[in-house]
mmCIF file of C-alpha atoms in Angstrom:
data_model
loop_
_atom_site.group_PDB
_atom_site.id
_atom_site.type_symbol
_atom_site.label_atom_id
_atom_site.label_comp_id
_atom_site.label_asym_id
_atom_site.label_seq_id
_atom_site.Cartn_x
_atom_site.Cartn_y
_atom_site.Cartn_z
ATOM 1 C CA MET A 239 -6.971 133.158 -53.652
ATOM 2 C CA ASN A 240 -8.464 130.880 -56.162
ATOM 3 C CA ARG A 241 -11.958 130.269 -55.605
ATOM 4 C CA PRO A 242 -13.882 127.580 -57.848
ATOM 5 C CA THR A 243 -16.913 129.565 -58.737
ATOM 6 C CA GLU A 244 -18.128 129.951 -62.399
ATOM 7 C CA PRO A 245 -18.443 133.480 -63.743
ATOM 8 C CA HIS A 246 -21.976 133.440 -64.344
ATOM 9 C CA GLU A 247 -22.577 132.081 -60.759
ATOM 10 C CA PRO A 248 -23.333 134.743 -58.159
ATOM 11 C CA PRO A 249 -21.974 134.574 -54.665
ATOM 12 C CA PRO A 250 -24.447 133.375 -51.882
ATOM 13 C CA PRO A 251 -26.280 136.231 -50.300
ATOM 14 C CA GLY A 252 -24.455 138.021 -47.265
ATOM 15 C CA THR A 253 -21.158 136.786 -48.356
ATOM 16 C CA GLU A 254 -19.971 139.518 -50.462
ATOM 17 C CA PRO A 255 -18.406 141.756 -47.771
ATOM 18 C CA VAL A 256 -16.507 138.499 -46.620
ATOM 19 C CA LEU A 257 -15.207 137.882 -49.960
ATOM 20 C CA ARG A 258 -14.077 141.303 -50.455
ATOM 21 C CA ALA A 259 -12.129 141.154 -47.086
ATOM 22 C CA LEU A 260 -10.536 137.989 -48.110
ATOM 23 C CA ASP A 261 -9.469 139.689 -51.441
ATOM 24 C CA HIS A 262 -8.136 142.777 -49.669
ATOM 25 C CA TRP A 263 -6.178 140.512 -47.142
ATOM 26 C CA GLN A 264 -4.988 138.196 -50.002
ATOM 27 C CA ASP A 265 -3.398 141.566 -51.771
ATOM 28 C CA GLU A 266 -1.524 142.628 -48.397
ATOM 29 C CA ILE A 267 0.342 139.199 -48.106
ATOM 30 C CA ASP A 268 3.896 139.455 -49.080
ATOM 31 C CA PRO A 269 5.182 137.290 -51.923
ATOM 32 C CA VAL A 270 7.303 135.017 -50.050
ATOM 33 C CA GLN A 271 4.236 133.986 -47.918
ATOM 34 C CA ARG A 272 1.804 133.859 -50.754
ATOM 35 C CA ALA A 273 4.460 131.448 -52.252
ATOM 36 C CA ARG A 274 4.627 129.490 -49.011
ATOM 37 C CA LEU A 275 0.655 129.219 -48.773
ATOM 38 C CA ALA A 276 0.326 128.061 -52.410
ATOM 39 C CA ALA A 277 3.075 125.350 -52.042
ATOM 40 C CA ALA A 278 1.306 124.183 -48.985
ATOM 41 C CA ARG A 279 -2.187 124.147 -50.563
ATOM 42 C CA ARG A 280 -0.489 122.118 -53.498
ATOM 43 C CA ARG A 281 0.868 119.544 -51.051
ATOM 44 C CA ALA A 282 -2.372 119.143 -49.382
ATOM 45 C CA LEU A 283 -4.423 118.570 -52.633
ATOM 46 C CA THR A 284 -1.750 116.133 -53.963
ATOM 47 C CA VAL A 285 -1.688 114.320 -50.579
ATOM 48 C CA ALA A 286 -5.719 114.340 -50.597
ATOM 49 C CA GLU A 287 -5.705 112.968 -54.109
ATOM 50 C CA ALA A 288 -3.007 110.405 -53.581
ATOM 51 C CA GLN A 289 -5.129 108.856 -50.730
ATOM 52 C CA PRO A 290 -8.074 106.980 -51.977
ATOM 53 C CA ARG A 291 -10.939 106.926 -49.616
ATOM 54 C CA ARG A 292 -11.693 103.899 -48.330
ATOM 55 C CA ALA A 293 -15.355 103.656 -47.235
ATOM 56 C CA TRP A 294 -15.381 99.959 -46.832
ATOM 57 C CA VAL A 295 -13.075 100.129 -44.070
ATOM 58 C CA TRP A 296 -15.871 100.675 -41.531
ATOM 59 C CA LEU A 297 -17.781 97.693 -43.273
ATOM 60 C CA ALA A 298 -16.085 94.969 -41.221
ATOM 61 C CA PRO A 299 -16.450 96.434 -37.751
ATOM 62 C CA ALA A 300 -19.944 97.585 -38.371
ATOM 63 C CA LEU A 301 -20.901 94.048 -39.466
ATOM 64 C CA ALA A 302 -19.021 92.404 -36.409
ATOM 65 C CA THR A 303 -20.956 94.987 -34.302
ATOM 66 C CA GLY A 304 -24.403 94.134 -35.643
ATOM 67 C CA LEU A 305 -23.608 90.516 -35.423
ATOM 68 C CA LEU A 306 -22.670 90.738 -31.944
ATOM 69 C CA LEU A 307 -25.675 92.669 -31.113
ATOM 70 C CA ALA A 308 -27.948 90.080 -32.861
ATOM 71 C CA PHE A 309 -26.556 87.228 -30.600
ATOM 72 C CA GLY A 310 -26.680 89.294 -27.554
ATOM 73 C CA ILE A 311 -30.534 90.133 -28.297
ATOM 74 C CA GLY A 312 -31.170 86.625 -28.971
ATOM 75 C CA PHE A 313 -29.476 85.222 -25.984
ATOM 76 C CA TRP A 314 -30.454 87.863 -23.610
ATOM 77 C CA PRO A 315 -32.121 86.272 -20.523
ATOM 78 C CA GLN A 316 -35.854 86.358 -20.482
ATOM 79 C CA ALA A 317 -38.481 85.814 -17.720
ATOM 80 C CA PRO A 318 -39.827 82.353 -17.705
ATOM 81 C CA LEU A 319 -43.083 81.868 -18.883
ATOM 82 C CA PRO A 320 -45.904 80.853 -16.398
ATOM 83 C CA SER A 321 -46.171 77.213 -16.375
ATOM 84 C CA ALA A 322 -49.205 75.357 -16.409
ATOM 85 C CA PRO A 323 -50.069 73.541 -13.065
ATOM 86 C CA PRO A 324 -48.634 70.140 -12.992
ATOM 87 C CA THR A 325 -50.981 67.317 -14.101
ATOM 88 C CA PRO A 326 -51.476 64.415 -11.564
ATOM 89 C CA ALA A 327 -49.823 60.927 -12.467
ATOM 90 C CA ILE A 328 -51.928 58.060 -13.461
ATOM 91 C CA GLU A 329 -51.415 56.524 -9.847
ATOM 92 C CA GLU A 330 -52.595 59.561 -8.258
ATOM 93 C CA LEU A 331 -55.820 59.394 -10.263
ATOM 94 C CA ALA A 332 -55.950 55.607 -9.632
ATOM 95 C CA VAL A 333 -56.027 56.288 -5.755
ATOM 96 C CA GLY A 334 -59.295 58.150 -6.121
ATOM 97 C CA LEU A 335 -58.277 61.370 -4.651
ATOM 98 C CA PRO A 336 -60.334 64.395 -5.916
ATOM 99 C CA THR A 337 -57.752 66.834 -8.250
ATOM 100 C CA ALA A 338 -58.444 70.392 -8.551
ATOM 101 C CA GLY A 339 -62.181 70.303 -7.662
ATOM 102 C CA GLU A 340 -62.942 66.814 -9.423
ATOM 103 C CA GLU A 341 -64.937 64.135 -7.971
ATOM 104 C CA PRO A 342 -62.971 61.045 -7.164
ATOM 105 C CA LEU A 343 -62.748 58.080 -9.781
ATOM 106 C CA GLN A 344 -64.957 55.545 -9.993
ATOM 107 C CA ASP A 345 -63.163 51.744 -10.763
ATOM 108 C CA GLU A 346 -64.712 51.824 -14.449
ATOM 109 C CA ASP A 347 -62.973 55.222 -14.900
ATOM 110 C CA LEU A 348 -59.784 54.009 -13.537
ATOM 111 C CA GLU A 349 -60.009 50.678 -16.081
ATOM 112 C CA TYR A 350 -60.857 53.200 -18.803
ATOM 113 C CA LEU A 351 -57.718 55.695 -18.195
ATOM 114 C CA LEU A 352 -55.433 52.867 -17.867
ATOM 115 C CA TRP A 353 -56.607 51.393 -21.278
ATOM 116 C CA LEU A 354 -56.218 55.027 -22.829
ATOM 117 C CA ALA A 355 -52.483 54.955 -21.239
ATOM 118 C CA ALA A 356 -51.526 51.731 -22.720
ATOM 119 C CA ASP A 357 -52.808 52.979 -26.208
ATOM 120 C CA ASP A 358 -50.773 55.885 -25.698
ATOM 121 C CA ALA A 359 -47.797 54.154 -24.843
ATOM 122 C CA ALA A 360 -47.875 51.714 -27.748
#
């Protein structure tokens, strides 16, 4: 069995019995089986070296998923915001009915409000 360890590098602690058992097991394999294993190992290594690793293959699906999540969050239905009470129309104010605890309008207030409304419209 070929181990890619350097001569000065000691094996990790606690692995000496396992390495000895593997060496002993390797010595017991017949030459035909050893040749088959070596050929299979060479084939596996050449196939692994021949196929380049493509990390970018996952980039497109990851970007598409992120984009869909961003759109999904952006268009997620939200609870409606509490709205302010509707403002009474100028005609309702002109009638002189009190609104929301206010006192009725006097004629001079009505003229002033109509003048303001005309200024805003222009």
